[in-house]
PDB file of C-alpha atoms in Angstrom:
ATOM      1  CA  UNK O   1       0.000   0.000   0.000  1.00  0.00           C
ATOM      2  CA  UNK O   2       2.809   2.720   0.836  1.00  0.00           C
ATOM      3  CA  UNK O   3       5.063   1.713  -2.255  1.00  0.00           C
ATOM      4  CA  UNK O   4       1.908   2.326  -4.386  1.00  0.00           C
ATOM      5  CA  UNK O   5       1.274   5.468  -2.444  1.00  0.00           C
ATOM      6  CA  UNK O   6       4.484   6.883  -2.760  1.00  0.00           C
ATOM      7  CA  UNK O   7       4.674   5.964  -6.480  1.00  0.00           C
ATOM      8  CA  UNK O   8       1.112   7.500  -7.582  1.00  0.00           C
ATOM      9  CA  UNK O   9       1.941  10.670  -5.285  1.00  0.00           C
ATOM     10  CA  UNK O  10       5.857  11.056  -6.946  1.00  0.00           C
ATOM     11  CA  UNK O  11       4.435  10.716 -10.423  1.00  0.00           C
ATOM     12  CA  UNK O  12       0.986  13.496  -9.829  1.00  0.00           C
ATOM     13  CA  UNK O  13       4.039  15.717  -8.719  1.00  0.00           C
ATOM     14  CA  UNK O  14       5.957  15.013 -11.755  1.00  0.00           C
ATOM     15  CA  UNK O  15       2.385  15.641 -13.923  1.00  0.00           C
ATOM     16  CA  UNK O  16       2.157  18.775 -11.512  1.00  0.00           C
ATOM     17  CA  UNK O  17       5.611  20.254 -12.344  1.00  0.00           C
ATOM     18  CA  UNK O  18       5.300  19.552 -16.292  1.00  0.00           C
ATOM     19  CA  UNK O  19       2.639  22.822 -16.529  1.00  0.00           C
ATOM     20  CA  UNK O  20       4.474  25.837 -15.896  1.00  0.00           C
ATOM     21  CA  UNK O  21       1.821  27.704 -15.588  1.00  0.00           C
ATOM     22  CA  UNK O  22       0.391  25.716 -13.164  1.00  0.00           C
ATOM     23  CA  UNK O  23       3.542  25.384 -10.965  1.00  0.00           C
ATOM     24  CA  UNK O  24       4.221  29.607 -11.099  1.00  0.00           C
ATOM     25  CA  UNK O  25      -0.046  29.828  -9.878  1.00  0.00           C
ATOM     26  CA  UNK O  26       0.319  27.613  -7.570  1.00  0.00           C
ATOM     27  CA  UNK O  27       3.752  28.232  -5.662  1.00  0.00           C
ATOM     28  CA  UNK O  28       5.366  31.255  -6.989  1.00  0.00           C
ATOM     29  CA  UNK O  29       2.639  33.957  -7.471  1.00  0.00           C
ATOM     30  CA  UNK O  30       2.044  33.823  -3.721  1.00  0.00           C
ATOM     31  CA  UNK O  31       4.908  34.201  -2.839  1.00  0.00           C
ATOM     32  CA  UNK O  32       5.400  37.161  -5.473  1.00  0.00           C
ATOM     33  CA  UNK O  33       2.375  38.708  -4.168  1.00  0.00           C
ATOM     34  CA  UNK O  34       3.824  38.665  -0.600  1.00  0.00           C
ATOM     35  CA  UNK O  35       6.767  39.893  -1.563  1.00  0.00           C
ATOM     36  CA  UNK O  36       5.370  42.652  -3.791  1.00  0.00           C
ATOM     37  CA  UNK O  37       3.090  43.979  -0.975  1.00  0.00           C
ATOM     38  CA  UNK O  38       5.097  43.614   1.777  1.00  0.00           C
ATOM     39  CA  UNK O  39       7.670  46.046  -0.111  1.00  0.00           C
ATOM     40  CA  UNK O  40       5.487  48.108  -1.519  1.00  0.00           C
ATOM     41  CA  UNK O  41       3.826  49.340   1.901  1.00  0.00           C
ATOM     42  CA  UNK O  42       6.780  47.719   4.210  1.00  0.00           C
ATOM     43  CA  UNK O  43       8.231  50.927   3.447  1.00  0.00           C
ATOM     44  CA  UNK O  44       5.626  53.534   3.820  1.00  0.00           C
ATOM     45  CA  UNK O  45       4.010  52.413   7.101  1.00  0.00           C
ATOM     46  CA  UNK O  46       5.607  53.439  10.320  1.00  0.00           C
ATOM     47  CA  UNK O  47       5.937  50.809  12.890  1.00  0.00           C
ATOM     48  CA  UNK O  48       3.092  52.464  14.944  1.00  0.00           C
ATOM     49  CA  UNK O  49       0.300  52.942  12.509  1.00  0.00           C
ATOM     50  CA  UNK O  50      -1.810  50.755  14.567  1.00  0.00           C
ATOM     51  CA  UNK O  51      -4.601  48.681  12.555  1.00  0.00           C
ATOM     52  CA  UNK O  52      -2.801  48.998   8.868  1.00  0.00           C
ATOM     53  CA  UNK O  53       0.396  48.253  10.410  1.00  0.00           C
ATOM     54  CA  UNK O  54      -1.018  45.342  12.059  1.00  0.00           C
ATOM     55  CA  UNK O  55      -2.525  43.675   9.057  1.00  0.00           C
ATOM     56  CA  UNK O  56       0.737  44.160   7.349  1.00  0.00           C
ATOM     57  CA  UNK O  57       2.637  42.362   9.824  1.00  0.00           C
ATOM     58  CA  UNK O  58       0.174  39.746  10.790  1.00  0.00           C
ATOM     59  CA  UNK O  59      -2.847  39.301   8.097  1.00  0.00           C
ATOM     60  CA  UNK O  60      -0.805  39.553   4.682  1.00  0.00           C
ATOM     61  CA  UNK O  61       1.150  36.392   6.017  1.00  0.00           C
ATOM     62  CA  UNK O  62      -1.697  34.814   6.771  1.00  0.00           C
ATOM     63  CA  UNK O  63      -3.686  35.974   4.253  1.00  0.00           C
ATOM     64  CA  UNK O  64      -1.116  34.432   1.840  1.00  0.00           C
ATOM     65  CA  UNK O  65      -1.142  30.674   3.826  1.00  0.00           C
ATOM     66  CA  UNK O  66      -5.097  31.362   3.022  1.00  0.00           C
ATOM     67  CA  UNK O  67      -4.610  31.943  -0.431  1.00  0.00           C
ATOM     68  CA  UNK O  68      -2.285  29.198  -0.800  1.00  0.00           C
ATOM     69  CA  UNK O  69      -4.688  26.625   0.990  1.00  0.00           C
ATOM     70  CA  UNK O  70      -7.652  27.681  -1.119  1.00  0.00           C
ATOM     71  CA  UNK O  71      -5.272  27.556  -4.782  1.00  0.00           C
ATOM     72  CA  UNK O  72      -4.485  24.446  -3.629  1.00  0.00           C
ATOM     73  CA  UNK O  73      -8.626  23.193  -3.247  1.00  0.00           C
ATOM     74  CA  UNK O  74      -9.377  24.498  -6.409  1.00  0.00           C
ATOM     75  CA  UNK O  75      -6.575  22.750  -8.069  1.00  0.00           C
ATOM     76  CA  UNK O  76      -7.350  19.897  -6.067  1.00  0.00           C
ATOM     77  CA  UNK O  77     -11.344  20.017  -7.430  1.00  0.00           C
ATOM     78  CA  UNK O  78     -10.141  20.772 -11.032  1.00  0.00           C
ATOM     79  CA  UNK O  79      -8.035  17.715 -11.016  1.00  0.00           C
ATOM     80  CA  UNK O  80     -10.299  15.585 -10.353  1.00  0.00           C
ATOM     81  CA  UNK O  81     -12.964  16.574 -12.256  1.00  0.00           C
ATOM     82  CA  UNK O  82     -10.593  16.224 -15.162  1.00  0.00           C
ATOM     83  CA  UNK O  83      -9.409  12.974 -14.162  1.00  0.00           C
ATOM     84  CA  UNK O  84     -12.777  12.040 -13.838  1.00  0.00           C
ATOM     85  CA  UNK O  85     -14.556  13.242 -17.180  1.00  0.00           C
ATOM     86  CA  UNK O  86     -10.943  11.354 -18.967  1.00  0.00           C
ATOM     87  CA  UNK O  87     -11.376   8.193 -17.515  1.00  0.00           C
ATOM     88  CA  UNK O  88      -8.767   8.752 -15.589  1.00  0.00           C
ATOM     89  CA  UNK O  89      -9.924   7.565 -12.043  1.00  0.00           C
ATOM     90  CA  UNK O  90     -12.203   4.901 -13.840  1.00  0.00           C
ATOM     91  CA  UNK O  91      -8.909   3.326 -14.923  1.00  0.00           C
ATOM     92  CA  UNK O  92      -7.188   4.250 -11.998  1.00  0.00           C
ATOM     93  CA  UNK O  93      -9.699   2.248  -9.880  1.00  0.00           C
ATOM     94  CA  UNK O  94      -9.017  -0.820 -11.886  1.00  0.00           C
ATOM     95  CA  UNK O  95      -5.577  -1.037 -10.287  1.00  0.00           C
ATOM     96  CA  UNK O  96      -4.521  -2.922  -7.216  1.00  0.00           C
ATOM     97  CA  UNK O  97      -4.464   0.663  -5.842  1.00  0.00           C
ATOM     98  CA  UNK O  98      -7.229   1.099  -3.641  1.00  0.00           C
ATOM     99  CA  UNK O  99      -9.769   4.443  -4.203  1.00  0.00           C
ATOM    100  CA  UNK O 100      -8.114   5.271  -0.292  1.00  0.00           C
ATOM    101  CA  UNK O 101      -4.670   5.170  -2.060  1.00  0.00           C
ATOM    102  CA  UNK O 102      -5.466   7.182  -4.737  1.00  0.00           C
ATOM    103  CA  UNK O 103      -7.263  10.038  -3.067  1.00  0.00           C
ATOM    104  CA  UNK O 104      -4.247   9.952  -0.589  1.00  0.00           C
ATOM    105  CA  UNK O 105      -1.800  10.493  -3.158  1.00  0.00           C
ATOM    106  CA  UNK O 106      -3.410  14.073  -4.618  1.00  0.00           C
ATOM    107  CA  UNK O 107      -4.461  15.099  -0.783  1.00  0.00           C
ATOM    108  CA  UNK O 108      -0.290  14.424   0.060  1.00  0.00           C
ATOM    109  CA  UNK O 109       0.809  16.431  -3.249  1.00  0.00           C
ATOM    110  CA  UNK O 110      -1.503  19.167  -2.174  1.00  0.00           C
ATOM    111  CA  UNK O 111      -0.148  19.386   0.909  1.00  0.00           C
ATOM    112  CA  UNK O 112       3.657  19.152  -0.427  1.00  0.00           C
ATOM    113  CA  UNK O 113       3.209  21.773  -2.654  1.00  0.00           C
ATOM    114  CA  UNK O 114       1.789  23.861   0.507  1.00  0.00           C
ATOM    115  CA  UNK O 115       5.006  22.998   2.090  1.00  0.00           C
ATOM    116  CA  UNK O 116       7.344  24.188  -0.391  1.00  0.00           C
ATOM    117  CA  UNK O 117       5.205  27.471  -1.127  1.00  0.00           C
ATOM    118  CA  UNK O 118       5.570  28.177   2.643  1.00  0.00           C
ATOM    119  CA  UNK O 119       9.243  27.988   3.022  1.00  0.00           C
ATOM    120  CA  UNK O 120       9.792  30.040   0.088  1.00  0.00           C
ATOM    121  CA  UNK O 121       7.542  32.590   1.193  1.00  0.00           C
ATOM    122  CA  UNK O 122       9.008  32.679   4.708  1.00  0.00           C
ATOM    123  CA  UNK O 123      12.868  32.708   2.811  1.00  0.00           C
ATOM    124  CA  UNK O 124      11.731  35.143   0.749  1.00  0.00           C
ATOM    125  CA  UNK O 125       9.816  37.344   3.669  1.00  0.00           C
ATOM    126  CA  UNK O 126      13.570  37.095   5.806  1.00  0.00           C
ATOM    127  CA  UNK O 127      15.037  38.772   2.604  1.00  0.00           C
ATOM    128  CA  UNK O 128      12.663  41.452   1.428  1.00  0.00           C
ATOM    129  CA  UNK O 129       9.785  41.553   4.345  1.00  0.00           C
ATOM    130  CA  UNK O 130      10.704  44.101   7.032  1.00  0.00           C
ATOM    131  CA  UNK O 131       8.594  41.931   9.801  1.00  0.00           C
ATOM    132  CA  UNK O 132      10.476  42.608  12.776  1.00  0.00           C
ATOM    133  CA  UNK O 133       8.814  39.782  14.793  1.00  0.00           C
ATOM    134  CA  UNK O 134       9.908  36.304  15.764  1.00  0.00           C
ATOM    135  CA  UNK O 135       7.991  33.911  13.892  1.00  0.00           C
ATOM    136  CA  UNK O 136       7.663  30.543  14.872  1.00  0.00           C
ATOM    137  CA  UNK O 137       8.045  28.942  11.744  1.00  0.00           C
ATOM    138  CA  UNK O 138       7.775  25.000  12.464  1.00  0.00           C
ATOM    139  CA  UNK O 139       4.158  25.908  14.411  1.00  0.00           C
ATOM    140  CA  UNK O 140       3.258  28.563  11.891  1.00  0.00           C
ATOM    141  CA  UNK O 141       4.111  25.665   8.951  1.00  0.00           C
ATOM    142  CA  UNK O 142       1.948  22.860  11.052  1.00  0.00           C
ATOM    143  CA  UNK O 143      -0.496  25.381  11.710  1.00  0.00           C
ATOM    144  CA  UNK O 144      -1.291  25.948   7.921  1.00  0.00           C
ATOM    145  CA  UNK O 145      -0.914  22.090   6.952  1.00  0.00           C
ATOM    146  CA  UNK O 146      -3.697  21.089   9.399  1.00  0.00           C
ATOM    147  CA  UNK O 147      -5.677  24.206   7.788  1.00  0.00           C
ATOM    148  CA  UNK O 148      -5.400  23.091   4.279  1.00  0.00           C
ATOM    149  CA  UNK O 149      -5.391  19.199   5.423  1.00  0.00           C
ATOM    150  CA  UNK O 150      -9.027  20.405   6.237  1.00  0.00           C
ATOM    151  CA  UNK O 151      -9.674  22.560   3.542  1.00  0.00           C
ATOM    152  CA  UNK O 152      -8.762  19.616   0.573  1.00  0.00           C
ATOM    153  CA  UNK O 153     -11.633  17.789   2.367  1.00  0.00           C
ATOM    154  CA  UNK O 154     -14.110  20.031   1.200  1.00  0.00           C
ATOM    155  CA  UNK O 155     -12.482  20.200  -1.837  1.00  0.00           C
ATOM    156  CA  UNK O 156     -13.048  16.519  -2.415  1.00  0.00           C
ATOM    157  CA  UNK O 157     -17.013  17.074  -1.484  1.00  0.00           C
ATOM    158  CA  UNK O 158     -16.786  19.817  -4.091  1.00  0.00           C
ATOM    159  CA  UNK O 159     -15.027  17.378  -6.758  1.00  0.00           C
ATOM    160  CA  UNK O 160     -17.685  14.891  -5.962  1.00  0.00           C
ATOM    161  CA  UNK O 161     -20.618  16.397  -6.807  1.00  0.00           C
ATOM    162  CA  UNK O 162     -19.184  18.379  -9.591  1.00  0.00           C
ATOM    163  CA  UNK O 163     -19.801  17.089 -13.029  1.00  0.00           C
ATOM    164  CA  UNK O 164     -17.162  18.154 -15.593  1.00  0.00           C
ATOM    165  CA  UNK O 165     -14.042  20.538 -15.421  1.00  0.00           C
ATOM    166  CA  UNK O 166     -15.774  22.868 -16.864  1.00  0.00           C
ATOM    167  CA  UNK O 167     -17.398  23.902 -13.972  1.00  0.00           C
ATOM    168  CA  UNK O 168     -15.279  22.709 -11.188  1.00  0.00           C
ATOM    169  CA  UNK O 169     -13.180  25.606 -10.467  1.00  0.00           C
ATOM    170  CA  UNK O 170     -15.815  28.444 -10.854  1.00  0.00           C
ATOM    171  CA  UNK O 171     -17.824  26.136  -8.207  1.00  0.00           C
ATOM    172  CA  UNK O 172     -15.073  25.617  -6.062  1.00  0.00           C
ATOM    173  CA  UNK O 173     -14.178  29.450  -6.140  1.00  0.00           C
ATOM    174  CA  UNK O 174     -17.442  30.898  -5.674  1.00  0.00           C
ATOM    175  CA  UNK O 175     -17.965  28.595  -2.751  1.00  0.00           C
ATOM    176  CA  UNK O 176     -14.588  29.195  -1.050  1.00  0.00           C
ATOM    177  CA  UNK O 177     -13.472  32.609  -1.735  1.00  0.00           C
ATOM    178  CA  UNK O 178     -16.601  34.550   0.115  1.00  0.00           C
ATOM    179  CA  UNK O 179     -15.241  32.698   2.907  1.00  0.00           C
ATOM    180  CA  UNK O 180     -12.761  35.194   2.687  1.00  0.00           C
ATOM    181  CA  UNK O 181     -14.688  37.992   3.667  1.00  0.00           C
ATOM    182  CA  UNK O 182     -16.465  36.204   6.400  1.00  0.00           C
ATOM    183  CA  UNK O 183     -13.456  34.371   8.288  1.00  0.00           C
ATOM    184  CA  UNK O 184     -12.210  37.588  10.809  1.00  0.00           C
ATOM    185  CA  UNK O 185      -9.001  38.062   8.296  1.00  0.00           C
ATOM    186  CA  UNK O 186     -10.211  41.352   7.267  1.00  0.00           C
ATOM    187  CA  UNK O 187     -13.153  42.308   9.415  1.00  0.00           C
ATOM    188  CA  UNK O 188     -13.525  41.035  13.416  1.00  0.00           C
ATOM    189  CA  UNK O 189     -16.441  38.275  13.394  1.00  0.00           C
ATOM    190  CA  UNK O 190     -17.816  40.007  16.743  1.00  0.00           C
ATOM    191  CA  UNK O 191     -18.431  43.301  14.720  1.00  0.00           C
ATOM    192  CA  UNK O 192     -20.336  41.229  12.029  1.00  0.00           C
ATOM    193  CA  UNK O 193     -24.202  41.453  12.139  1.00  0.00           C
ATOM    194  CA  UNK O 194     -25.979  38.620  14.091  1.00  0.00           C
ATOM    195  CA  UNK O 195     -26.860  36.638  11.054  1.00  0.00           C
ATOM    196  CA  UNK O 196     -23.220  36.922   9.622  1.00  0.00           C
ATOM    197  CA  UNK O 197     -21.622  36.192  12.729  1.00  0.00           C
ATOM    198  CA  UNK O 198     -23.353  32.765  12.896  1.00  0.00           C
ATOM    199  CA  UNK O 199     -22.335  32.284   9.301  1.00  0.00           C
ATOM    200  CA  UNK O 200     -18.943  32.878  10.138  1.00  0.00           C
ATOM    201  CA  UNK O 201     -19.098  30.496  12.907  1.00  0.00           C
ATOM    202  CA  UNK O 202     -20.203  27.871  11.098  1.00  0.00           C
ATOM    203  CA  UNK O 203     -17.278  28.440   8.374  1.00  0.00           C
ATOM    204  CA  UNK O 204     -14.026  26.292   8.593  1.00  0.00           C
ATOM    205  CA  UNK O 205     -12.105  28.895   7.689  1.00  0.00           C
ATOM    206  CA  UNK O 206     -13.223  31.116  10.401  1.00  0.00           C
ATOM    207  CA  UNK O 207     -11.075  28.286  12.635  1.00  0.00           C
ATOM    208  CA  UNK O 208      -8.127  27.848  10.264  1.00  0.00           C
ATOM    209  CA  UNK O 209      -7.595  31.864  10.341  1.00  0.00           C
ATOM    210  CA  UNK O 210      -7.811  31.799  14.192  1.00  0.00           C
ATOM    211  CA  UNK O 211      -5.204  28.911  14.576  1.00  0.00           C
ATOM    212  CA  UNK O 212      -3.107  30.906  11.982  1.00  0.00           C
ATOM    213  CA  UNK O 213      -3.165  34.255  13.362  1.00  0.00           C
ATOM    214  CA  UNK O 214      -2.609  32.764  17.177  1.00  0.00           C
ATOM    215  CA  UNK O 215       0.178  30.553  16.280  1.00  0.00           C
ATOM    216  CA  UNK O 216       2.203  33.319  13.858  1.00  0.00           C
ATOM    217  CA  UNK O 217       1.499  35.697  16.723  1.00  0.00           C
ATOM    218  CA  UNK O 218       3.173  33.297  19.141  1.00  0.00           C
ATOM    219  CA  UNK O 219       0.189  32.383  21.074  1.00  0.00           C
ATOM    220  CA  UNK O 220       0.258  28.467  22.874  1.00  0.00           C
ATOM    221  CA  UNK O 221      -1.334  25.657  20.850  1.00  0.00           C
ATOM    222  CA  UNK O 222      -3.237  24.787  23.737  1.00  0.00           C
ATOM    223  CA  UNK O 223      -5.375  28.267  23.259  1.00  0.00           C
ATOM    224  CA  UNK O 224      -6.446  27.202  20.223  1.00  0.00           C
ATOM    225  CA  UNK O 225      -7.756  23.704  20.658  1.00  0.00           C
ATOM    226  CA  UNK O 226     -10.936  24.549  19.382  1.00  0.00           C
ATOM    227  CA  UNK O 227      -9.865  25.643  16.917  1.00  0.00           C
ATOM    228  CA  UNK O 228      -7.718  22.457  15.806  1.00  0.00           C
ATOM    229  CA  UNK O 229     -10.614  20.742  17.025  1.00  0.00           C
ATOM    230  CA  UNK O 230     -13.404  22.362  14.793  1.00  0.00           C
ATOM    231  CA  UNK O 231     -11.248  21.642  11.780  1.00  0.00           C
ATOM    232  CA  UNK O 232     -10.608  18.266  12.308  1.00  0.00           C
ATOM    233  CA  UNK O 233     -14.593  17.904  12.535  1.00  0.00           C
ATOM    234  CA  UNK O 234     -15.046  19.677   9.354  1.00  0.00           C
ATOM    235  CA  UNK O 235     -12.351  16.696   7.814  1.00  0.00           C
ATOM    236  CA  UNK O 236     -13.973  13.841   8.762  1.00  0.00           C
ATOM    237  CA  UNK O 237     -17.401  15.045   7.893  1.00  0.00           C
ATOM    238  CA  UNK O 238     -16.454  15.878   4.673  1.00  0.00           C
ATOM    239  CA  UNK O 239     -14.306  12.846   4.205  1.00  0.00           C
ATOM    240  CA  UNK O 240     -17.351  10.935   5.307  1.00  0.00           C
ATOM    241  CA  UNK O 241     -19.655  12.246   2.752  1.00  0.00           C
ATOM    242  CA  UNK O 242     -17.258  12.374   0.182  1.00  0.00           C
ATOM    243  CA  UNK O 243     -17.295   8.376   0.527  1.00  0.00           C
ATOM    244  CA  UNK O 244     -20.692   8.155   0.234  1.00  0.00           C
ATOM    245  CA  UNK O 245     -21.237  10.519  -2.797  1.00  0.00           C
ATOM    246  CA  UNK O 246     -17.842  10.324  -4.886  1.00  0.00           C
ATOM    247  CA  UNK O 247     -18.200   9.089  -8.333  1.00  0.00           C
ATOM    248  CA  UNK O 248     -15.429   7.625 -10.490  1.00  0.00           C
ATOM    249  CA  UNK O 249     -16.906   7.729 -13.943  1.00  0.00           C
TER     250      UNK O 249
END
């Protein structure tokens, strides 16, 4: 079972890396963005211009672990959808490999390719990014991995009910990205109207932006155990009724 994983994973990263374009969208232009920002207003904002100042130093990291996370989902979705309307996974299925194995394999190159992103971006930010803070980058890394662990499950709930790649990512997006606006990245939740705040509650990305924030900010693990704990719910209901509803042709 692990030799197969490791073989189907290695070779979707070698499929991965022969698009260009996919590789630059997916791991560089975050980072680029980060970088780009980060000097662009690094320089202009004194270290006491309180809210602005705060985001900088604070939300643009996290809001680029966020952006990574979601690219990776709506690759993830497209992917499959793709591999599904080919007769890819059909084929696939008819392997040894169990479906388990397979869905492994794409959730582990997701989740490399998160890796790698992140320390470039947090290379790049010691080079360019005037943060002067001390970022704990091994609990700031394991932080985003158990985010996006959770956000490739709903992902594969997307990819399962999605027909054809024509439509994947447009779903995917316009179900993910207004989570942007809703998560307390931007906006506080407690400032949100009633109705919005128990919206925002209910969103998994509200919890993945909490565990972020805390953890880049230095803040205990043990504060945010609801946090972990929300998102692990959120993967194993959506790994549970991905099961049920996933179809391979």
């Amino acid at each position: 079972m692990f030799r197969g994983l490791w073989k189907l994973t290695w070779l979707e990263i070698k499929i991965f890396l022969r698009e260009p374009m996919g590789a630059f969208g997916s791991i560089l232009l975050p980072v680029l963005v980060f970088v780009v920002v980060g000097r662009l207003t690094g320089g202009k904002l004194p270290a006491t211009s309180g809210a602005v100042a705060g985001f900088l130093h604070v939300g643009l990291p996290v809001f680029a672990a966020v952006m990574i996370a979601l690219s990776g989902v709506l690759s993830l979705v497209t992917i499959i959808s793709i591999y599904r309307e080919g007769g890819i996974l059909r084929r696939l299925r008819a392997t040894p490999l169990r479906p388990q194995t397979i869905l492994t394999a794409h959730v582990l190159v997701k989740l490399t390719l998160t890796l790698v992103t992140m320390v470039l971006m947090v290379l790049a930010g010691k080079r360019y990014y005037p943060v002067n803070v001390n970022v704990p980058v091994f609990g700031f890394a394991m932080a985003l991995l158990i985010s996006t662990w959770s956000i490739l499950s709903i992902g594969f709930l997307i990819a399962s009910i999605v027909p054809t790649a024509r439509f994947a990512q447009p779903i995917g997006a316009a179900i993910l990205y207004p989570m942007i606006g809703l998560c307390g990245l931007f906006v506080p939740i407690n400032s949100l109207p009633p109705v919005l705040h128990v919206v925002a509650r209910l969103l998994p990305l509200t919890y993945a932006v909490s565990l972020l924030e805390g953890i880049f900010k230095g803040e205990a693990w043990s504060a945010h155990i609801g946090d972990v704990a929300a998102l692990v719910v959120v993967f194993a209901i959506c790994t549970a009724l991905s099961s049920k509803v996933f179809r391979w042709e």
